[in-house]
PDB file of C-alpha atoms and ligand atoms in Angstrom:
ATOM      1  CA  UNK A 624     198.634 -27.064 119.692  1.00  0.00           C
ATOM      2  CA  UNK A 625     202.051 -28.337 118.963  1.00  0.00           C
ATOM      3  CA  UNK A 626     202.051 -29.363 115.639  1.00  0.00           C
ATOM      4  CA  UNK A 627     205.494 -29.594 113.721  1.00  0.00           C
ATOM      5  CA  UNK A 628     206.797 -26.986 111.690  1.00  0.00           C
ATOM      6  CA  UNK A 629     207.275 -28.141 108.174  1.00  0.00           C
ATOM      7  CA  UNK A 630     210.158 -25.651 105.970  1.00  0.00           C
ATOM      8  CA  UNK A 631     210.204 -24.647 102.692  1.00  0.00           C
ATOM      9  CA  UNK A 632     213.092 -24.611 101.871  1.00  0.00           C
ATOM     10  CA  UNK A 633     214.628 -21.737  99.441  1.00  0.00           C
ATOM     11  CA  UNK A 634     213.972 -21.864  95.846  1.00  0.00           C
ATOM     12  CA  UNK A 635     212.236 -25.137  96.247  1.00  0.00           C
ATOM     13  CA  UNK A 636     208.575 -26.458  96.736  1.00  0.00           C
ATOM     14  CA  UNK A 637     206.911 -28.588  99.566  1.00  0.00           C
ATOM     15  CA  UNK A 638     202.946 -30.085  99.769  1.00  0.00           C
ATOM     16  CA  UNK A 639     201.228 -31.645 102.367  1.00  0.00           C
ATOM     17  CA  UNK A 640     197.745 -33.010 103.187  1.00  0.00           C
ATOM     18  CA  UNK A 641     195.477 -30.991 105.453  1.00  0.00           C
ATOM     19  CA  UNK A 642     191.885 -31.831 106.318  1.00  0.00           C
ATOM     20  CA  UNK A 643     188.458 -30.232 106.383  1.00  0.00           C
ATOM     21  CA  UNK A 644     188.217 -27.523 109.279  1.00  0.00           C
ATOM     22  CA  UNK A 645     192.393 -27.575 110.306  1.00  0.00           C
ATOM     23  CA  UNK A 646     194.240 -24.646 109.546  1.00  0.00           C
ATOM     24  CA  UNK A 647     197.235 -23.634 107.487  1.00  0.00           C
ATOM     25  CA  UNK A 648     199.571 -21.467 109.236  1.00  0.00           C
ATOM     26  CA  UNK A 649     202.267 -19.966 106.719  1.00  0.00           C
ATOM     27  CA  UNK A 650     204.872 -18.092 108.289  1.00  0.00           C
ATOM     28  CA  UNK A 651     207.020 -15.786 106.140  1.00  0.00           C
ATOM     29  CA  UNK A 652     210.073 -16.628 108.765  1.00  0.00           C
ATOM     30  CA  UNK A 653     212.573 -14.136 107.612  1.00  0.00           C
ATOM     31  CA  UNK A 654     210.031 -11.625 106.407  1.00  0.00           C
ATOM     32  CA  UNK A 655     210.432 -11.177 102.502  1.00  0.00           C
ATOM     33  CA  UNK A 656     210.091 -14.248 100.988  1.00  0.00           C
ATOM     34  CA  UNK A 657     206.895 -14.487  98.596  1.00  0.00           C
ATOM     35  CA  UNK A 658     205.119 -18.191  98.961  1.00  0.00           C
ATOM     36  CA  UNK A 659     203.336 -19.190  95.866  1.00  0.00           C
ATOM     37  CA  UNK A 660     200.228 -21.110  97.345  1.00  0.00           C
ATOM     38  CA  UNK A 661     197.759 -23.845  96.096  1.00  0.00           C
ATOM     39  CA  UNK A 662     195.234 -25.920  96.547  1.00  0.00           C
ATOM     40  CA  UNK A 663     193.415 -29.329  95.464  1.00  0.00           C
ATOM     41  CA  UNK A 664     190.462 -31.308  96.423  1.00  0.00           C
ATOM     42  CA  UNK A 665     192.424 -33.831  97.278  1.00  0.00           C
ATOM     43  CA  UNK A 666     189.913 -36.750  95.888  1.00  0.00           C
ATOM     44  CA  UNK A 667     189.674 -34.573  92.485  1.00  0.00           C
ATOM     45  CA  UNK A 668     193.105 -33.018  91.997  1.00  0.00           C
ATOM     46  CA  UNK A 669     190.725 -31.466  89.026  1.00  0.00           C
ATOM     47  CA  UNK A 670     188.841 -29.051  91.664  1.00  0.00           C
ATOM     48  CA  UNK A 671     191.451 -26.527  92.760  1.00  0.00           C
ATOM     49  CA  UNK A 672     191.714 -22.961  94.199  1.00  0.00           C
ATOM     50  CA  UNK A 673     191.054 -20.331  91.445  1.00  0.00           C
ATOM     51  CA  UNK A 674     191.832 -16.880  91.653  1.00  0.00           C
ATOM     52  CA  UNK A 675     189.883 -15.679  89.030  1.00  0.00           C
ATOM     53  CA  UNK A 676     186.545 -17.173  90.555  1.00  0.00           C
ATOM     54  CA  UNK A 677     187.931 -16.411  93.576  1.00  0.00           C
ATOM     55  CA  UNK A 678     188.028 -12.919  93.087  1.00  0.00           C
ATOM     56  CA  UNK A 679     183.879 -12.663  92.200  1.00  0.00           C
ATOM     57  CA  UNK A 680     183.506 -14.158  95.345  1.00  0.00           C
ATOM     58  CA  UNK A 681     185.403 -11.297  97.510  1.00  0.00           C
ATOM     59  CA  UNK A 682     184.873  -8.692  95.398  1.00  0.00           C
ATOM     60  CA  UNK A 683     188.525  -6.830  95.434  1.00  0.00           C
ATOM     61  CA  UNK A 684     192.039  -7.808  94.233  1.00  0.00           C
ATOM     62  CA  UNK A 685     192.490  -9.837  97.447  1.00  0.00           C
ATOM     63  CA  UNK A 686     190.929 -10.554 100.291  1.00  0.00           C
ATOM     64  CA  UNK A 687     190.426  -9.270 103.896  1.00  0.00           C
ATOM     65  CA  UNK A 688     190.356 -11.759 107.398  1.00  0.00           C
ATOM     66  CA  UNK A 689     187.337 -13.242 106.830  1.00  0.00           C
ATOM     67  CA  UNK A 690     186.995 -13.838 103.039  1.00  0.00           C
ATOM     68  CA  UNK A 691     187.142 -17.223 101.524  1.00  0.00           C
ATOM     69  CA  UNK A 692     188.763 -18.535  97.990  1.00  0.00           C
ATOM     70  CA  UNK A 693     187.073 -19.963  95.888  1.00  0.00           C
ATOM     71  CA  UNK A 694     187.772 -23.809  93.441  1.00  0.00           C
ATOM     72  CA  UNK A 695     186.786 -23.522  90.256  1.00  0.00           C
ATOM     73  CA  UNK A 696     184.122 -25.503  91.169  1.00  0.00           C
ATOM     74  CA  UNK A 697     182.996 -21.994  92.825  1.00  0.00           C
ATOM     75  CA  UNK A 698     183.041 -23.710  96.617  1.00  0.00           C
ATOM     76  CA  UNK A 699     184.662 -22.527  99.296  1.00  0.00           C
ATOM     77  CA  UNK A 700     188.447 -23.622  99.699  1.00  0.00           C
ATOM     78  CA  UNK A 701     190.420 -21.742 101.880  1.00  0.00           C
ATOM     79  CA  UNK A 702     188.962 -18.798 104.237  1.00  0.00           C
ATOM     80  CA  UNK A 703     191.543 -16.227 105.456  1.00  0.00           C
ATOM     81  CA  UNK A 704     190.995 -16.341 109.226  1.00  0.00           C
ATOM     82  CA  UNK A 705     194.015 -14.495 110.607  1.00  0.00           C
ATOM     83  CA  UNK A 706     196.560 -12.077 108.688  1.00  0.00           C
ATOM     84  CA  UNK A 707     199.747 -10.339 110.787  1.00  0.00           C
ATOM     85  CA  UNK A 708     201.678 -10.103 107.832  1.00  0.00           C
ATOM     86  CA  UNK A 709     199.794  -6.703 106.190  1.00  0.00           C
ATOM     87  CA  UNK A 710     197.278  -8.229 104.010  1.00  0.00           C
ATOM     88  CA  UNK A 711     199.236  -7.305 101.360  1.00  0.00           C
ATOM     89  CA  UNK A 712     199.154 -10.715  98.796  1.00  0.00           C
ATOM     90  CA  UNK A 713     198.821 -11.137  94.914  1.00  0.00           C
ATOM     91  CA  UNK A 714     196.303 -12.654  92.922  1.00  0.00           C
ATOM     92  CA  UNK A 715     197.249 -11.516  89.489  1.00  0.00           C
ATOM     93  CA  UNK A 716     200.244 -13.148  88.929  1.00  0.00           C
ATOM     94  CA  UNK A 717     200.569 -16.309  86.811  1.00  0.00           C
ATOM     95  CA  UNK A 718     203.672 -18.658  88.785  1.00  0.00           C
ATOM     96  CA  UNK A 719     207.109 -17.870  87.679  1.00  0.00           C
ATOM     97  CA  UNK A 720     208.538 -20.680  85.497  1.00  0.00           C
ATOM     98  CA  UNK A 721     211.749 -21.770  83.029  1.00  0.00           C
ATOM     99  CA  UNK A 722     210.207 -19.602  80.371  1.00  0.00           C
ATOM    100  CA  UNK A 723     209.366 -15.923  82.448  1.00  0.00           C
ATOM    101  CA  UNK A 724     213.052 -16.208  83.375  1.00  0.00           C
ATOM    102  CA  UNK A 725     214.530 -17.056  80.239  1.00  0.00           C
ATOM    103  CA  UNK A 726     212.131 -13.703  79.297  1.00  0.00           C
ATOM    104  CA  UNK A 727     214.643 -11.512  81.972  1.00  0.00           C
ATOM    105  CA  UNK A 728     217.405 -12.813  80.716  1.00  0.00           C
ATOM    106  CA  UNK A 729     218.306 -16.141  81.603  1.00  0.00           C
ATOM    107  CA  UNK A 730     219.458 -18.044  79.365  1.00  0.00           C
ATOM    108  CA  UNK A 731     220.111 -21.305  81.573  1.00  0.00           C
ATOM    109  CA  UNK A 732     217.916 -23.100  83.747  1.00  0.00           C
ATOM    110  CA  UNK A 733     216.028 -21.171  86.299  1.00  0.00           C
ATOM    111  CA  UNK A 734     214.635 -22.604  89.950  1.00  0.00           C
ATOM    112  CA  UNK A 735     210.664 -21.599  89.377  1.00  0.00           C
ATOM    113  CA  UNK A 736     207.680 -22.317  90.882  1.00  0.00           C
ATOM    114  CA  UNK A 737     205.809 -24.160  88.631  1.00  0.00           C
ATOM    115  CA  UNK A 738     208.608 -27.149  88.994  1.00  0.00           C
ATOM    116  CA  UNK A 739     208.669 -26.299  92.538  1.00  0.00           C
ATOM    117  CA  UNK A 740     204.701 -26.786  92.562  1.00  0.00           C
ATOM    118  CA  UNK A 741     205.301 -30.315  90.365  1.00  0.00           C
ATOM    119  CA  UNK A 742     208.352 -31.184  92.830  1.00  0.00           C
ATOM    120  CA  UNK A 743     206.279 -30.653  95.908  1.00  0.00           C
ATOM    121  CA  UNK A 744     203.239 -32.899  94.557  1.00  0.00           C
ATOM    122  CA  UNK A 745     205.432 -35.699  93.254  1.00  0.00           C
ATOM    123  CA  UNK A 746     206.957 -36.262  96.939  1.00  0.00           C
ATOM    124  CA  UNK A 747     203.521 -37.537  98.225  1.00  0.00           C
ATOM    125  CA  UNK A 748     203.200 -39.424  94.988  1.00  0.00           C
ATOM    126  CA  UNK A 749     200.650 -37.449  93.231  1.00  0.00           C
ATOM    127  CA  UNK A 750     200.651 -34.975  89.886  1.00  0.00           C
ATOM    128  CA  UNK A 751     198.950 -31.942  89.518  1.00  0.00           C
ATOM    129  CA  UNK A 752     196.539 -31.410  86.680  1.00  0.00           C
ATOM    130  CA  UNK A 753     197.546 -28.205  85.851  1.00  0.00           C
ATOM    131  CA  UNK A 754     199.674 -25.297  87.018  1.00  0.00           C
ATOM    132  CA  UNK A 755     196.473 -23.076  88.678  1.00  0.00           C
ATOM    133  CA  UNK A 756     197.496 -19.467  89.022  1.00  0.00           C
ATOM    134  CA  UNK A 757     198.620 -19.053  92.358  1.00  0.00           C
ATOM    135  CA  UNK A 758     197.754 -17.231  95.553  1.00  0.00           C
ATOM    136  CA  UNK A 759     200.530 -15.227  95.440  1.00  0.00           C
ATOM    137  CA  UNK A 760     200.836 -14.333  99.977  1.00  0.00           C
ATOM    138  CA  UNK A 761     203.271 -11.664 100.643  1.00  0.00           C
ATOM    139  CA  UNK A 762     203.895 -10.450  97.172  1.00  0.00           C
ATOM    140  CA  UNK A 763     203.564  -6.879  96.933  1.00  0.00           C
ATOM    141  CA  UNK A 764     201.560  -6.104  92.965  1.00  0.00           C
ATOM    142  CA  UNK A 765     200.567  -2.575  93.937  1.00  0.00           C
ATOM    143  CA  UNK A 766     198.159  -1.474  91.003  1.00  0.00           C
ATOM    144  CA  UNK A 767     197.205   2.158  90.071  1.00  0.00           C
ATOM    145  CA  UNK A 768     193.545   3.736  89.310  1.00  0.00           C
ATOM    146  CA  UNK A 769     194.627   3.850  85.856  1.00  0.00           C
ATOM    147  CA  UNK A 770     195.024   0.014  85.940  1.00  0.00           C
ATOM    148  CA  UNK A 771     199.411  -0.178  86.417  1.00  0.00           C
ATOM    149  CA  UNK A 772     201.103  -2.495  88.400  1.00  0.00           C
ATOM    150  CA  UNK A 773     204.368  -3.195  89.438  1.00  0.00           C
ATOM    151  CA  UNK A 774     206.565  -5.193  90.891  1.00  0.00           C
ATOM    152  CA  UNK A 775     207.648  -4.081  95.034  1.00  0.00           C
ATOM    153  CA  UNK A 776     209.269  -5.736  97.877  1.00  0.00           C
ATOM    154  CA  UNK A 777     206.948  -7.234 100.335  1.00  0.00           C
ATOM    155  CA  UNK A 778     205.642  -5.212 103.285  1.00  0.00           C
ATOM    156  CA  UNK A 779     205.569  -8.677 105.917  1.00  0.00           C
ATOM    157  CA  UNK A 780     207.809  -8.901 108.791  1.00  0.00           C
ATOM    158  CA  UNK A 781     209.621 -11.725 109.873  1.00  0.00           C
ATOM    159  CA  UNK A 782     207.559 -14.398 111.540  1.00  0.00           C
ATOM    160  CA  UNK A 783     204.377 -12.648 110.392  1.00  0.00           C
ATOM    161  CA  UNK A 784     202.042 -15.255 108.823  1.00  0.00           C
ATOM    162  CA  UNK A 785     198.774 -16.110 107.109  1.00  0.00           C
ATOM    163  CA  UNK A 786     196.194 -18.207 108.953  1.00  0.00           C
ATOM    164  CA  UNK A 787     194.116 -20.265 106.346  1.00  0.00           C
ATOM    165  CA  UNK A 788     191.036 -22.915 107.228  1.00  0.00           C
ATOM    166  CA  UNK A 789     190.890 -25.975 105.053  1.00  0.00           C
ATOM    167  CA  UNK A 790     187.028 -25.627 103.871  1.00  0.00           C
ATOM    168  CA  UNK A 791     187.748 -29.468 102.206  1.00  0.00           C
ATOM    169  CA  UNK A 792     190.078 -32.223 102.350  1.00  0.00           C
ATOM    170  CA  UNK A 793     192.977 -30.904 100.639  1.00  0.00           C
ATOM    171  CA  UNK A 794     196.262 -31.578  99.039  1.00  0.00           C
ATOM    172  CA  UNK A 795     198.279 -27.995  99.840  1.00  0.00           C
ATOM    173  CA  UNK A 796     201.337 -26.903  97.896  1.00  0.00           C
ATOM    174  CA  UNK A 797     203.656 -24.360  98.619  1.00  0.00           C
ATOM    175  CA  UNK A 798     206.624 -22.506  96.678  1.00  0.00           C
ATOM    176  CA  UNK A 799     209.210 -20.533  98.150  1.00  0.00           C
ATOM    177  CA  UNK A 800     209.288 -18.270  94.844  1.00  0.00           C
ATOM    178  CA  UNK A 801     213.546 -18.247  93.335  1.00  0.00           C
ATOM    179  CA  UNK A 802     212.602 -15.077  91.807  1.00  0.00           C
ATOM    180  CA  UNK A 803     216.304 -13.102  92.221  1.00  0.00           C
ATOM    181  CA  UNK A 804     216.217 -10.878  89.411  1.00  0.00           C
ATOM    182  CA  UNK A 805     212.832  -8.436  89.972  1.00  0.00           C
ATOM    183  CA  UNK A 806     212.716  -6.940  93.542  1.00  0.00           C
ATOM    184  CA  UNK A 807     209.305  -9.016  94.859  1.00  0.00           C
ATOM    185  CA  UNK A 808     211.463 -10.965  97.508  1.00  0.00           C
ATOM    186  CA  UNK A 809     212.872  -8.219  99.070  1.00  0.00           C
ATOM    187  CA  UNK A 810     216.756  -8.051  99.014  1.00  0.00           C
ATOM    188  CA  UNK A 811     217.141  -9.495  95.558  1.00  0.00           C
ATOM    189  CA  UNK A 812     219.330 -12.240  94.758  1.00  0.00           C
ATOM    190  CA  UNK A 813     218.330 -13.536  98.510  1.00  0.00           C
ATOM    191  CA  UNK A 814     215.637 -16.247  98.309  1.00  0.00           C
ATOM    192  CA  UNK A 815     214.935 -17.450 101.885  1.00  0.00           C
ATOM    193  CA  UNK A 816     213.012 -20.441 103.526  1.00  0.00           C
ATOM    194  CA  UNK A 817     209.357 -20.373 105.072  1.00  0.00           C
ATOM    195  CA  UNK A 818     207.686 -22.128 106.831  1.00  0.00           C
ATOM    196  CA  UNK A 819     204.136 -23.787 107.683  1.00  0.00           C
ATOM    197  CA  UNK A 820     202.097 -25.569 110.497  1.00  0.00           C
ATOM    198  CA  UNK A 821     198.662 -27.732 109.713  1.00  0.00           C
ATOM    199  CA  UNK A 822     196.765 -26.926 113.078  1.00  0.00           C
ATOM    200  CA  UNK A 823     193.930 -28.673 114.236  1.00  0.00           C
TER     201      UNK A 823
HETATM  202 ZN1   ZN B1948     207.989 -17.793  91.630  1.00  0.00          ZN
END
């Protein structure tokens, strides 16, 4: 299998078409950098990946090699068949965007995902319906029996990466998250690049 690595560059968004039975390879290349991840039917950009009916499906805060998402169409999307990164991902987190930031502070304009998400789509021409909460891999929400959570760096390694199977024809969009300001990509005020690979 030789198929080309495709980057994400820092700060920014990138999507891509992968179909039914390939896999997603996502490779957190210099080993902090959160990737905000979606994903679309890609003949109904209306039937996306959905944490929160993902979540019934697996039955914890995230899932383990083996598990799949979920659309909100409650079919399978995306099943998680290899992990070397930890298993340690987010699915609580709505994307950043202009607004969170300008909430820590910032009072100009703010690289975010959600524009990264819209950037990403409008390259191959297409718009997404709405800004679905994310699958959140690498980002580190550790929660509490008490119900707290907080924001930590990511336990990944560089090159470590998530293996995902297309369970549809899809549309897939990636962010590499900007966040500089709360600690969840590592060294702050370092956003880096990732990469990914659509394998057959
Ligand atoms: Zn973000």
């Amino acid at each position: 299998m030789s198929a080309s690595i495709i980057t994400i560059p820092a700060r920014s968004g990138k999507a891509a078409y992968a179909e039914a039975g390939q896999r997603i390879k996502v490779i957190n290349t210099h080993g902090q950098q959160v990737v905000d991840t979606w994903a679309f039917r890609r003949d109904n950009l209306k039937e996306f990946m959905s944490m929160e009916h993902s979540r019934p499906n697996f039955m914890r805060i995230r899932p383990r090699v083996g598990e799949s998402f979920f659309s909100n169409q409650r079919r399978p999307i995306l099943t998680v068949e290899e992990d070397t990164s930890g298993g340690v991902h987010d699915t609580l987190m709505a994307a950043c965007d202009n607004p969170r930031y300008g909430l820590l502070g910032c009072t100009e304009y703010h690289d975010n995902c959600t524009d990264n998400l819209s950037a990403g789509m409008k390259e191959l021409g297409l718009e997404e319906p709405e800004t679905p909460s994310p699958l959140n891999l690498f980002m580190n929400i550790p929660w509490t029996p008490d119900g707290e959570l907080s924001w930590e760096e990511p336990v990944s390694t560089p090159g470590s990466y998530i293996l995902l199977k297309a369970e549809m024809d899809l549309v897939i969009a990636f962010s590499a998250c900007p966040q500089d300001i709360l600690p969840i990509n590592g060294r702050v005020g370092k956003p880096t690049e990732a990469h990914f690979q659509i394998l057959d």
